[in-house]
Short mmCIF file of C-alpha atoms in Angstrom, two decimals:
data_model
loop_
_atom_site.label_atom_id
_atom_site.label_comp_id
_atom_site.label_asym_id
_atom_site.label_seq_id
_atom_site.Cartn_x
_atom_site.Cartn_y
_atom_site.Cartn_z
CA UNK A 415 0.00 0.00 0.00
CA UNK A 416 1.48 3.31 -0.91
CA UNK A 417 3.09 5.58 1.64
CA UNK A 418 1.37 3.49 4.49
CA UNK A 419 4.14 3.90 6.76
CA UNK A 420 4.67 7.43 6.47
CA UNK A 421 0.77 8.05 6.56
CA UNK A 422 0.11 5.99 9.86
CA UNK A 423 3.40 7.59 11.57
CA UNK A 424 2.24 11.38 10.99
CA UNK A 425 -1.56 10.08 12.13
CA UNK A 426 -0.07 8.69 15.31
CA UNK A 427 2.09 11.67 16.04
CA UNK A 428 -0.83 13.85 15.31
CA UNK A 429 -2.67 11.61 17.86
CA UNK A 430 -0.56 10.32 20.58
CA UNK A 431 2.93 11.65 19.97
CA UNK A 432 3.81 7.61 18.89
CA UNK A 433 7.06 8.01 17.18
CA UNK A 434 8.10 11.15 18.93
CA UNK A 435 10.95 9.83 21.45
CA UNK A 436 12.25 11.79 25.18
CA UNK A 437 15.12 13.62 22.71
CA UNK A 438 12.48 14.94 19.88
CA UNK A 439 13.17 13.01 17.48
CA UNK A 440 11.03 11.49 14.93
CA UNK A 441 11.85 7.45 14.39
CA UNK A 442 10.37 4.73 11.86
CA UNK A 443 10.73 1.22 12.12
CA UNK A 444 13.69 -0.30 11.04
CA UNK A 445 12.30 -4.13 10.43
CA UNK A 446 14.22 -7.54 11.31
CA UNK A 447 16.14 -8.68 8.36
CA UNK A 448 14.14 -11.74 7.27
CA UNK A 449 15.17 -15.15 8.26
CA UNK A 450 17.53 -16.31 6.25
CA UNK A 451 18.50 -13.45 4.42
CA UNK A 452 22.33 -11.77 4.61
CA UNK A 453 23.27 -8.16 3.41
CA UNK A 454 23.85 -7.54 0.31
CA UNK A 455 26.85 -5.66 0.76
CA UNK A 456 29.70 -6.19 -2.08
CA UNK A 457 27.37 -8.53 -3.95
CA UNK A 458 28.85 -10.94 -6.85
CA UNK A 459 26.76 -12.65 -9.68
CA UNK A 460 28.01 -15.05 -11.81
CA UNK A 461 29.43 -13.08 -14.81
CA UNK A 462 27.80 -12.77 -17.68
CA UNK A 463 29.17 -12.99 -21.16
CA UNK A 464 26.62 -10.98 -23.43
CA UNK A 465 24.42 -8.61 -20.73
CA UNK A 466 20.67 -9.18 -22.27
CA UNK A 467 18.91 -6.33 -21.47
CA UNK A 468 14.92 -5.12 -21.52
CA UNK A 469 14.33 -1.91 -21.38
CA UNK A 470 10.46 -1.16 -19.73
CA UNK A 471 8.91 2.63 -20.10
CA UNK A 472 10.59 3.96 -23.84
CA UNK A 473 9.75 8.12 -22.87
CA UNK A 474 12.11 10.64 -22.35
CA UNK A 475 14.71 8.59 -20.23
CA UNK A 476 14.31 5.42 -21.72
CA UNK A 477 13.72 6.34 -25.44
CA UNK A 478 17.35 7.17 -25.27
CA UNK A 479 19.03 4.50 -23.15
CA UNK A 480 17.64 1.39 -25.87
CA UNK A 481 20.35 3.50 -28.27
CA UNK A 482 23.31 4.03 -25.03
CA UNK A 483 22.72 0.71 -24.50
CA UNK A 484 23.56 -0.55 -27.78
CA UNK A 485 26.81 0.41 -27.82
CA UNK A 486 28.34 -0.72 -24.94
CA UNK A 487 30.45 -3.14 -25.37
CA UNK A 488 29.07 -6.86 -24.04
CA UNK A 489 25.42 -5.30 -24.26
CA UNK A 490 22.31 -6.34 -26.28
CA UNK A 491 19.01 -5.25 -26.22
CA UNK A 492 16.32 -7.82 -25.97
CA UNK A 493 13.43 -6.61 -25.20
CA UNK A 494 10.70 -3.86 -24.92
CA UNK A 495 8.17 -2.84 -23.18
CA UNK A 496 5.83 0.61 -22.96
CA UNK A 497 2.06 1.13 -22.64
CA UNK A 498 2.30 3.46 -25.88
CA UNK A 499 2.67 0.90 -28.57
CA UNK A 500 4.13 4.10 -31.05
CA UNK A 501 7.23 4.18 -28.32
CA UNK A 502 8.19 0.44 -29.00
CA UNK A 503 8.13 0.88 -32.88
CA UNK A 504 10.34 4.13 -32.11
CA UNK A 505 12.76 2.09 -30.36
CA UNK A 506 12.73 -0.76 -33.03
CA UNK A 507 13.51 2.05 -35.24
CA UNK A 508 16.23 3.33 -33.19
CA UNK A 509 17.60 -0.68 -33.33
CA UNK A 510 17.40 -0.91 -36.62
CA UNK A 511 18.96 1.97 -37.88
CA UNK A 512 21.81 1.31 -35.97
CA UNK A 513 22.00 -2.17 -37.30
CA UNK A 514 21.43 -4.12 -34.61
CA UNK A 515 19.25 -7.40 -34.10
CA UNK A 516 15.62 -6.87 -33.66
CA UNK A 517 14.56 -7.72 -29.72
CA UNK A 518 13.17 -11.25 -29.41
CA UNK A 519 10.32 -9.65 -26.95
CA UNK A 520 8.03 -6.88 -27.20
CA UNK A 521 5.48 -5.91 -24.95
CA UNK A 522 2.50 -2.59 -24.89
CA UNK A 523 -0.59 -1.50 -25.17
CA UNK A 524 -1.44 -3.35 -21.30
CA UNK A 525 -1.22 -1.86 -17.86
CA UNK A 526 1.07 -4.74 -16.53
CA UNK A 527 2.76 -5.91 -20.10
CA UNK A 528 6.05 -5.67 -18.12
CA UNK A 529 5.01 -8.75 -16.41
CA UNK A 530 5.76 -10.47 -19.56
CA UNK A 531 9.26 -8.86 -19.88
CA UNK A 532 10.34 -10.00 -16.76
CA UNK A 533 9.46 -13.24 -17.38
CA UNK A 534 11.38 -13.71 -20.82
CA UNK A 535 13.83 -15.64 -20.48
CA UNK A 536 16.68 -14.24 -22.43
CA UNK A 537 16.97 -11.48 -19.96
CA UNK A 538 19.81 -10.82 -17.57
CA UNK A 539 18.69 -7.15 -16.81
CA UNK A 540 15.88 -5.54 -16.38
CA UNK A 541 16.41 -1.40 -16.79
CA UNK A 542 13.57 0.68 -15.69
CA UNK A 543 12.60 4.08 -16.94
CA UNK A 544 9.00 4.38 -16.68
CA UNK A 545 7.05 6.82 -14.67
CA UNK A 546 8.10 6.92 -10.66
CA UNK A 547 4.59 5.25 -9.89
CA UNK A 548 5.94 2.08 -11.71
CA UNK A 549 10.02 1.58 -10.62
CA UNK A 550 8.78 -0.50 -7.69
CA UNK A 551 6.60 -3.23 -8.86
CA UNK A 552 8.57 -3.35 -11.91
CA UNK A 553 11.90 -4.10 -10.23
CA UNK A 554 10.43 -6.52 -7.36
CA UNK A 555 8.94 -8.42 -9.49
CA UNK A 556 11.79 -8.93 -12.01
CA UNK A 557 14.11 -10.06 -8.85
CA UNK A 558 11.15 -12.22 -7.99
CA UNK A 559 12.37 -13.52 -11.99
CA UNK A 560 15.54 -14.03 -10.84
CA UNK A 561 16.57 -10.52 -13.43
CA UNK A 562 19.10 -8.31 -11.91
CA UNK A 563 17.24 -4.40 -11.89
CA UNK A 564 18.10 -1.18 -12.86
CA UNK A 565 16.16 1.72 -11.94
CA UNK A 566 15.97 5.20 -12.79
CA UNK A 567 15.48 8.32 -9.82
CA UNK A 568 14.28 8.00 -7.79
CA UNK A 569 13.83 3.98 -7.51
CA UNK A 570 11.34 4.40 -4.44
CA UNK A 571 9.01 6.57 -3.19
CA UNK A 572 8.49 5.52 0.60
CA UNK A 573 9.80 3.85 3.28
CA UNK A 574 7.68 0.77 2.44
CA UNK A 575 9.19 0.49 -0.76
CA UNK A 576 12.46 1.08 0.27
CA UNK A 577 12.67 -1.84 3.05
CA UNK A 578 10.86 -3.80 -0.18
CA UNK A 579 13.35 -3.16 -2.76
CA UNK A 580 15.91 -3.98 0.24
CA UNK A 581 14.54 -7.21 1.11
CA UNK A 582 14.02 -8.37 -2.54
CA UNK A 583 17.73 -7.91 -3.21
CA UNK A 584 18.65 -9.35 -0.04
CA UNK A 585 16.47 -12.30 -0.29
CA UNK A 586 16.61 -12.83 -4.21
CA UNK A 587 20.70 -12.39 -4.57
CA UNK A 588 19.98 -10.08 -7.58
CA UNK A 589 21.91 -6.57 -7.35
CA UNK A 590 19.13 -3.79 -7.79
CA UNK A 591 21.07 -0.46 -8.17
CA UNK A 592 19.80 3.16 -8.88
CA UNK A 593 20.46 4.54 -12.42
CA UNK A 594 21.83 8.21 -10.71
CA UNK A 595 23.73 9.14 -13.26
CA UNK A 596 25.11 12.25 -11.76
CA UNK A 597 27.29 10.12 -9.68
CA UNK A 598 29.58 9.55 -13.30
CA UNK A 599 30.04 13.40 -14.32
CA UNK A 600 33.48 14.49 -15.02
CA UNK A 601 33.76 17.15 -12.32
CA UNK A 602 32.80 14.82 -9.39
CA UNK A 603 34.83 11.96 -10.69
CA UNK A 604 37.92 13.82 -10.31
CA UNK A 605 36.74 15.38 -7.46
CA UNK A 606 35.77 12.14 -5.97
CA UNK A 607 39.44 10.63 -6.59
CA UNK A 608 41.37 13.74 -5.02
CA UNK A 609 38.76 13.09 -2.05
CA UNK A 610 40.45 9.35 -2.06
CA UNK A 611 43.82 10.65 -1.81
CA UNK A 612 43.35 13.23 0.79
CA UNK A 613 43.18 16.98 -1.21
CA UNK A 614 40.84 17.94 0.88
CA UNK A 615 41.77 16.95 4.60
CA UNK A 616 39.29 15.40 6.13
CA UNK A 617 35.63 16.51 4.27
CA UNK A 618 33.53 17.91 7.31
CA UNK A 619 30.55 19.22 5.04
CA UNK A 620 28.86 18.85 1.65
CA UNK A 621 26.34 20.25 -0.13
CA UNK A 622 23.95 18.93 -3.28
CA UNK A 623 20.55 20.18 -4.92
CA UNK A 624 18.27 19.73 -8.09
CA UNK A 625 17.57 23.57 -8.98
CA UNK A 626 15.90 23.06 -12.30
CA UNK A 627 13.29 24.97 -13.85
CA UNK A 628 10.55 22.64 -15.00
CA UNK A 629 8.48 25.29 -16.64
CA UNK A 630 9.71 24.40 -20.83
CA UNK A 631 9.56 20.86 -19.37
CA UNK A 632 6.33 19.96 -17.90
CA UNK A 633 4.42 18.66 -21.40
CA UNK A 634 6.66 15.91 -21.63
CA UNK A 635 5.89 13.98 -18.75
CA UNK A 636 3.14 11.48 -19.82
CA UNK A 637 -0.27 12.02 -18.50
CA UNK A 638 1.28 15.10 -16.75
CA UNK A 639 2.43 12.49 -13.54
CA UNK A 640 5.29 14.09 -12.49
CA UNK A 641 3.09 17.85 -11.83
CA UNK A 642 0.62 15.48 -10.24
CA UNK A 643 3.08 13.63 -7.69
CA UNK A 644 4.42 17.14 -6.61
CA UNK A 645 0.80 18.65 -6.13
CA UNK A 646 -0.01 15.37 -3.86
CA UNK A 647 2.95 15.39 -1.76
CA UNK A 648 5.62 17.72 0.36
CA UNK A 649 9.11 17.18 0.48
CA UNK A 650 12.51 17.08 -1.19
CA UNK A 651 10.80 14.72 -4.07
CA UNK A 652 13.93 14.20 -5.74
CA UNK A 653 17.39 14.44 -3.98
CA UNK A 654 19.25 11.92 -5.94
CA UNK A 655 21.28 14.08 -8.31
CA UNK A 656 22.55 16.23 -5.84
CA UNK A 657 22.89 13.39 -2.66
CA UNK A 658 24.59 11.01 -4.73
CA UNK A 659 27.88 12.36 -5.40
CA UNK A 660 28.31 13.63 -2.42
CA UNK A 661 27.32 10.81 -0.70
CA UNK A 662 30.14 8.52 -2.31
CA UNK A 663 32.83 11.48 -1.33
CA UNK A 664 31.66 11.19 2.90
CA UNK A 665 31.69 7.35 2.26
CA UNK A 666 27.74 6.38 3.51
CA UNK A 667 27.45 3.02 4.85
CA UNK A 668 30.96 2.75 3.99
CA UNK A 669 32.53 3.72 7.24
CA UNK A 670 29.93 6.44 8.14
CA UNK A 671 26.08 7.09 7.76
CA UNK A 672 23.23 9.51 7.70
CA UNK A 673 21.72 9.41 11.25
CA UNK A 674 19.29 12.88 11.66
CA UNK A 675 17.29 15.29 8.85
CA UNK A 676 15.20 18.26 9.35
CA UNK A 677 13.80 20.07 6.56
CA UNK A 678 11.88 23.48 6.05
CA UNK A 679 10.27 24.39 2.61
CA UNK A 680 8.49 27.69 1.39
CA UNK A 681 4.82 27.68 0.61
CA UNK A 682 3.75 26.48 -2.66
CA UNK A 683 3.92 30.16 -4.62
CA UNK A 684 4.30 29.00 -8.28
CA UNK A 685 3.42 25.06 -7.74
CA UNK A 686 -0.10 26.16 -7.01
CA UNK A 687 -0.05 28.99 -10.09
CA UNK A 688 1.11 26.10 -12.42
CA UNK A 689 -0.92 23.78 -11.28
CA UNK A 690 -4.03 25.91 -11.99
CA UNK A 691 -2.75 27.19 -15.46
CA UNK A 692 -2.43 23.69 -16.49
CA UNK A 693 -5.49 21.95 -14.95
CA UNK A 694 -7.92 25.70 -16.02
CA UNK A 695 -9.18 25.61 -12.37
CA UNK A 696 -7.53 26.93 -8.96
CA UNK A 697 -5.59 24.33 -7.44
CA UNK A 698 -5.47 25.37 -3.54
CA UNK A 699 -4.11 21.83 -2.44
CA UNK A 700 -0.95 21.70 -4.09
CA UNK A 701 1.31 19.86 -1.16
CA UNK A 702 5.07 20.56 -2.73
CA UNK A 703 6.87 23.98 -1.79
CA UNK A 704 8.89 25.56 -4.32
CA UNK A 705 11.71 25.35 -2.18
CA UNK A 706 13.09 22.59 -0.41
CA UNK A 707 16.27 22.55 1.88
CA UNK A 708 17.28 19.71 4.29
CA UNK A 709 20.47 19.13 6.61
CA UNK A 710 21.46 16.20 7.68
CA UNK A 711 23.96 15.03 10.08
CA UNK A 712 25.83 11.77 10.16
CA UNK A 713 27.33 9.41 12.59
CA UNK A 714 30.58 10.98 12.91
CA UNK A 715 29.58 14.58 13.24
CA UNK A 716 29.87 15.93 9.23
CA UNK A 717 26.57 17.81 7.68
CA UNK A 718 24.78 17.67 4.80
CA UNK A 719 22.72 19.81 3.04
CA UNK A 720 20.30 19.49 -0.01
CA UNK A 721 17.82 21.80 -1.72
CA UNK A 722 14.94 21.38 -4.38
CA UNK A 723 13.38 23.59 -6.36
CA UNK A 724 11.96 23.11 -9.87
CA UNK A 725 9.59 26.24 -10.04
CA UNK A 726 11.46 29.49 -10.11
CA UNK A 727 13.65 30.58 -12.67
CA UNK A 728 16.90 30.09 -10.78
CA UNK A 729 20.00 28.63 -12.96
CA UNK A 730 20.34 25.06 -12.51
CA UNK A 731 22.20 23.57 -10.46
CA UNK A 732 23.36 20.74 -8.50
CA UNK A 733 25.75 22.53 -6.02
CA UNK A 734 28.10 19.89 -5.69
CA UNK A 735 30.05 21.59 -2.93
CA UNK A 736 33.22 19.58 -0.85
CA UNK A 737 33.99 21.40 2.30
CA UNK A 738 37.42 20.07 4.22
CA UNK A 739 39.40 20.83 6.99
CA UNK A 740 42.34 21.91 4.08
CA UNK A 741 40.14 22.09 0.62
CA UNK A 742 37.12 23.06 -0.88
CA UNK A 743 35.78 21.92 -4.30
CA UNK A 744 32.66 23.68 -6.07
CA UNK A 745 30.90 22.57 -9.82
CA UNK A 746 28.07 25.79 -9.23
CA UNK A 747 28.03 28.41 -10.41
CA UNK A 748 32.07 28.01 -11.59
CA UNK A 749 33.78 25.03 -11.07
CA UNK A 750 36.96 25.81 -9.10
CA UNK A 751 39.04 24.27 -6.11
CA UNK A 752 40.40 26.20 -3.33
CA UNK A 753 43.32 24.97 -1.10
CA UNK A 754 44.94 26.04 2.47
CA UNK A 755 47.98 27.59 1.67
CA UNK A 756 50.02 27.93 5.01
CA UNK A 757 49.71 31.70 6.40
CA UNK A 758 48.78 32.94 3.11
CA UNK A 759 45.54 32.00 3.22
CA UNK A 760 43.94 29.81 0.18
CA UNK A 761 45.05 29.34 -3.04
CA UNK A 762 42.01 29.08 -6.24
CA UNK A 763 42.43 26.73 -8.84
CA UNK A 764 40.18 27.37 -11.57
CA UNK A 765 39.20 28.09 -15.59
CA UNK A 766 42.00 26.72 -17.69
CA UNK A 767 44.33 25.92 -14.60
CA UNK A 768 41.59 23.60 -13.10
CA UNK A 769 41.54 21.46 -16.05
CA UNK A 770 45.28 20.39 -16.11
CA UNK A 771 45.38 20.06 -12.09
CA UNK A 772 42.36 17.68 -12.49
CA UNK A 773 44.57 15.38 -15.28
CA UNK A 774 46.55 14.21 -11.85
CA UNK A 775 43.41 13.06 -10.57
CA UNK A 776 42.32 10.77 -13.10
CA UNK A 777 39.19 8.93 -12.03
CA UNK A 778 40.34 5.11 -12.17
CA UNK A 779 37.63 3.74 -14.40
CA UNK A 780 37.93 6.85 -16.93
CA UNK A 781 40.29 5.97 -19.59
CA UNK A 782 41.24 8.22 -22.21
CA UNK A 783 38.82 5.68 -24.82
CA UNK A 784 35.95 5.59 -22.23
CA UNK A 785 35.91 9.26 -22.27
CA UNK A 786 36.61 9.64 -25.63
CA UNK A 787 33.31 7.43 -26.65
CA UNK A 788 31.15 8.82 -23.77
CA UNK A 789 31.46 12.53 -25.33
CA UNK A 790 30.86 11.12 -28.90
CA UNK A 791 27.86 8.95 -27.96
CA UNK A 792 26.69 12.11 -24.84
CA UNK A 793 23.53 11.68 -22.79
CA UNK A 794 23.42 14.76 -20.68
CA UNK A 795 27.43 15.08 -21.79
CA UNK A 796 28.39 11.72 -21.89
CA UNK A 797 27.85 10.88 -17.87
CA UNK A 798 24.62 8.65 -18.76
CA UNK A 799 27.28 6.61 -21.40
CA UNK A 800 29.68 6.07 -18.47
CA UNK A 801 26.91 4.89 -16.39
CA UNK A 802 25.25 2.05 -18.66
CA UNK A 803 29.33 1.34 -19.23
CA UNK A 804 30.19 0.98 -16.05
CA UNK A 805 27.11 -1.44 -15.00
CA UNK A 806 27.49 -3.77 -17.67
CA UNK A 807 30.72 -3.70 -17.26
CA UNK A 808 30.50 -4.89 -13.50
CA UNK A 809 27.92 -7.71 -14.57
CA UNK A 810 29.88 -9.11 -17.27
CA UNK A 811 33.34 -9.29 -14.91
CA UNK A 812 31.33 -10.96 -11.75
CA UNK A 813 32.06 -7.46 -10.09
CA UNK A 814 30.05 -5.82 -6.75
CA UNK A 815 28.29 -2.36 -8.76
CA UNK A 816 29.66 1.07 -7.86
CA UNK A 817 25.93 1.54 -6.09
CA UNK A 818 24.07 -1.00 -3.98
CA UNK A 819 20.63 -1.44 -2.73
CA UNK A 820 22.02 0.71 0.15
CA UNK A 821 22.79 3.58 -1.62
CA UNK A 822 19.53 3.50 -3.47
CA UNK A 823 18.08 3.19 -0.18
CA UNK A 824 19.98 6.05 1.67
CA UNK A 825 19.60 8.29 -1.10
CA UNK A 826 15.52 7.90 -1.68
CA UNK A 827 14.68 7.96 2.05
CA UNK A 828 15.25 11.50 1.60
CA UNK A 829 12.16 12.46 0.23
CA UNK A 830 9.71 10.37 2.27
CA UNK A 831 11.86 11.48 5.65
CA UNK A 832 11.76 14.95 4.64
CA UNK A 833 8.11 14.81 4.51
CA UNK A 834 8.15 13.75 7.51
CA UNK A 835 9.82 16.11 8.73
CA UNK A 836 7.76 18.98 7.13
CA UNK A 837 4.72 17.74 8.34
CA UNK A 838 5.45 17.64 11.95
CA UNK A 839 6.84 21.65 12.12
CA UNK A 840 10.08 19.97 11.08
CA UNK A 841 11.54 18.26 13.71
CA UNK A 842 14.23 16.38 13.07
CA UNK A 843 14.09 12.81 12.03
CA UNK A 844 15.98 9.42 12.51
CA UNK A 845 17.68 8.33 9.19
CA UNK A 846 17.23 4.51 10.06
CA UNK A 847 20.82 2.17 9.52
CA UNK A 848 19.51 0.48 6.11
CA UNK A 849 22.58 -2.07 5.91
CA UNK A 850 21.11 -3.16 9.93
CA UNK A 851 24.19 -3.25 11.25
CA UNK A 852 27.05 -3.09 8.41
CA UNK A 853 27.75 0.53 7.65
CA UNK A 854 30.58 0.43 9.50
CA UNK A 855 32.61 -3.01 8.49
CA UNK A 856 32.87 -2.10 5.07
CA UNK A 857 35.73 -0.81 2.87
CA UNK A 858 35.87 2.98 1.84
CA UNK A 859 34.53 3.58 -1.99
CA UNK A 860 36.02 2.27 -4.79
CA UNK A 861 35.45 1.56 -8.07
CA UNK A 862 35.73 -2.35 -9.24
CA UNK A 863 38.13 -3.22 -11.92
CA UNK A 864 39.77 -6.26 -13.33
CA UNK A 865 43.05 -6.15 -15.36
CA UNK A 866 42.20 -6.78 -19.61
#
């Protein structure tokens, strides 16, 4: 049932203060691990030669990743799947003009044709890119198919789907990873390997955000769902692109985690005014501010903070600041680097100088070819190339993903906790220990490779 948990904790509070413990903080329930299930942490498959791939939802995201896809090395689509039957002959177009095999399955034109999909049995991966209503019965279903899932932002709304997703992987020994592709841009690569070798001292703070106008955007969403979802519900509704990369640079659930959020948010000044242009009628119950900012703190005393807004005209922007005890790396609004510099203060690295400083910070997986082909083939500047790369890559060596169940986990809870949050004067909120236990006994972040 959707957003039961979240519902029935902000009834209680609103009841009997349940939830509400002697320090003032807001906790869910963090749910026994399932008999005879193990963390997923570091997960292996069996490798897999060829990576046989169905694509389900062919729209903006996905419309584009059947073509990614088909050029990464070790890849081939398989099959499709959309409720618009016009989006799989698009696709089959996109196939065949780039000479590739026709798909052996193809599925629309039915509410739950992805069922199908997932059951084909030429599949090894099922990549999901429909509407955010759909990621979750999609991917537990195709792990209940023994498929390994891919799914884009955000993979899960709630905290019930979250623990679901969690205990699917868990149980089914099928990796399910989030498709944030903002964790493979060139800027926080580099920035993420100079965080690895110590630039920055020890990183105290961070800071990420989607600032995005939607306003030329909103026609493409089908059946105008993604206006709808932010007129029914409050909160940071999408915090992966900005909490992802930095997330990876403070190590979460790799030797620290998130453990406390509070968020504020402005009234609803241009969601409701959009709203009612599109729908012809005043909309007075439009739920989502137009701004969104929430801190966090984590286990060992560093901060984070993220902030939404996709209403006002303000340049986008993810942020993507690193604050440390001797450095400071920024992507918004001009990507530069700034570095103690004994009594003389800081030193700026920046514009031309910044790009041959980052050349000594190579990111590991990023070889000259891999960057070479991920420009040439783009997808918001080739990061979404690096992305399908780098997952198919991981399957066909037998390698653990560069993001986990965990990470999808830590980085959705966001908007359901935030909500939470906001709807109890915002008081601050447990982030619960998704791993139960394991955040702390694993290795620092690194990127898989094997030797070719």
């Amino acid at each position: 049932m959707k957003h039961t948990l979240i519902v029935l904790c902000m009834a209680a509070l609103a009841v009997a203060g349940c939830g509400k413990a002697a320090d003032g903080i807001i906790r869910t329930e963090v749910p026994a691990r399932p008999a005879g299930q193990e963390n997923v942490i570091g997960l292996t498959a069996e490798p897999i030669e060829t990576v046989r791939i169905g694509v389900v939802g062919l729209g903006m995201r996905g419309g584009d990743a059947v073509g990614r896809l088909s050029l990464v090395p070790g890849a081939v689509v398989t099959a499709l799947c959309d409720l618009l039957p016009e989006r799989v002959e698009n696709s089959l177009g996109t196939l065949a003009s780039m000479g590739k095999p026709a798909p052996t399955g193809t599925y629309s034109g039915e509410e739950e044709s992805w069922r199908g999909l997932c059951e084909q049995e030429d599949i090894d991966l099922v990549y999901i890119c429909t509407d955010w209503l759909h990621h979750y019965p999609i991917a537990m279903y195709a792990m209940e198919c023994g498929k390994h899932v891919a799914i884009e932002v955000p993979a899960a709304l709630d905290m019930e789907e979250i623990w679901g997703l969690i205990n699917q992987s868990e149980k089914t020994r099928r990796h399910c990873m989030m498709l944030e592709n903002c964790c493979y841009d060139f800027f926080e690569m580099s920035t993420l390997e100079m965080a690895r070798r110590g630039c920055f001292g020890e990183v105290i703070h961070v800071e990420g955000s989607y600032l995005h106008n939607l306003d030329p955007f909103w026609d493409e969403y089908w059946n105008d769902w993604r206006l709808s979802y932010n007129r029914r519900f409050r909160g940071d509704n999408y915090p992966t692109h900005g909490l992802g990369p930095i997330c990876q640079v403070l190590g979460i659930h790799r030797g620290d985690r998130m453990t406390t959020l509070v968020s504020m948010d402005t009234k609803p000044f241009r969601g409701a005014k959009t709203a009612s242009e599109r729908y012809g009628k005043e909309v007075t119950d439009f739920a989502h501010g137009d701004q969104t900012s929430t801190l966090i703190r984590t286990e060992k005393g560093k901060t984070i903070l993220i902030q939404h807004d996709v209403m006002t005209p303000r340049p986008y922007s993810r942020m993507y600041q690193v604050v440390g005890t001797d450095g400071y790396a920024a992507k918004y609004p001009v990507q530069q680097y700034c570095f103690r510099e004994g009594e003389k203060g800081e030193k700026t690295i920046s514009g031309e100088e910044l790009k041959a400083f980052q050349s000594g910070y190579r990111n590991p997986i990023l070889t000259a070819e891999l960057e070479r082909v991920a420009r040439e083939v783009g997808g918001h500047g080739g990061m979404d190339f690096i992305m399908d790369y780098r997952l198919v890559y991981c399957l066909r060596h037998g390698l653990p993903l560069d993001m986990d169940v965990y990470d999808l986990a830590e980085w959705c809870c966001v908007a359901p906790l935030s909500r939470l949050s906001l709807e109890n004067g915002s008081m601050p909120v447990e982030v619960p220990d998704f791993t139960r236990g394991a955040w702390d006994r694993v290795p620092a972040f690194h990127y898989a490779l094997v030797e070719e």
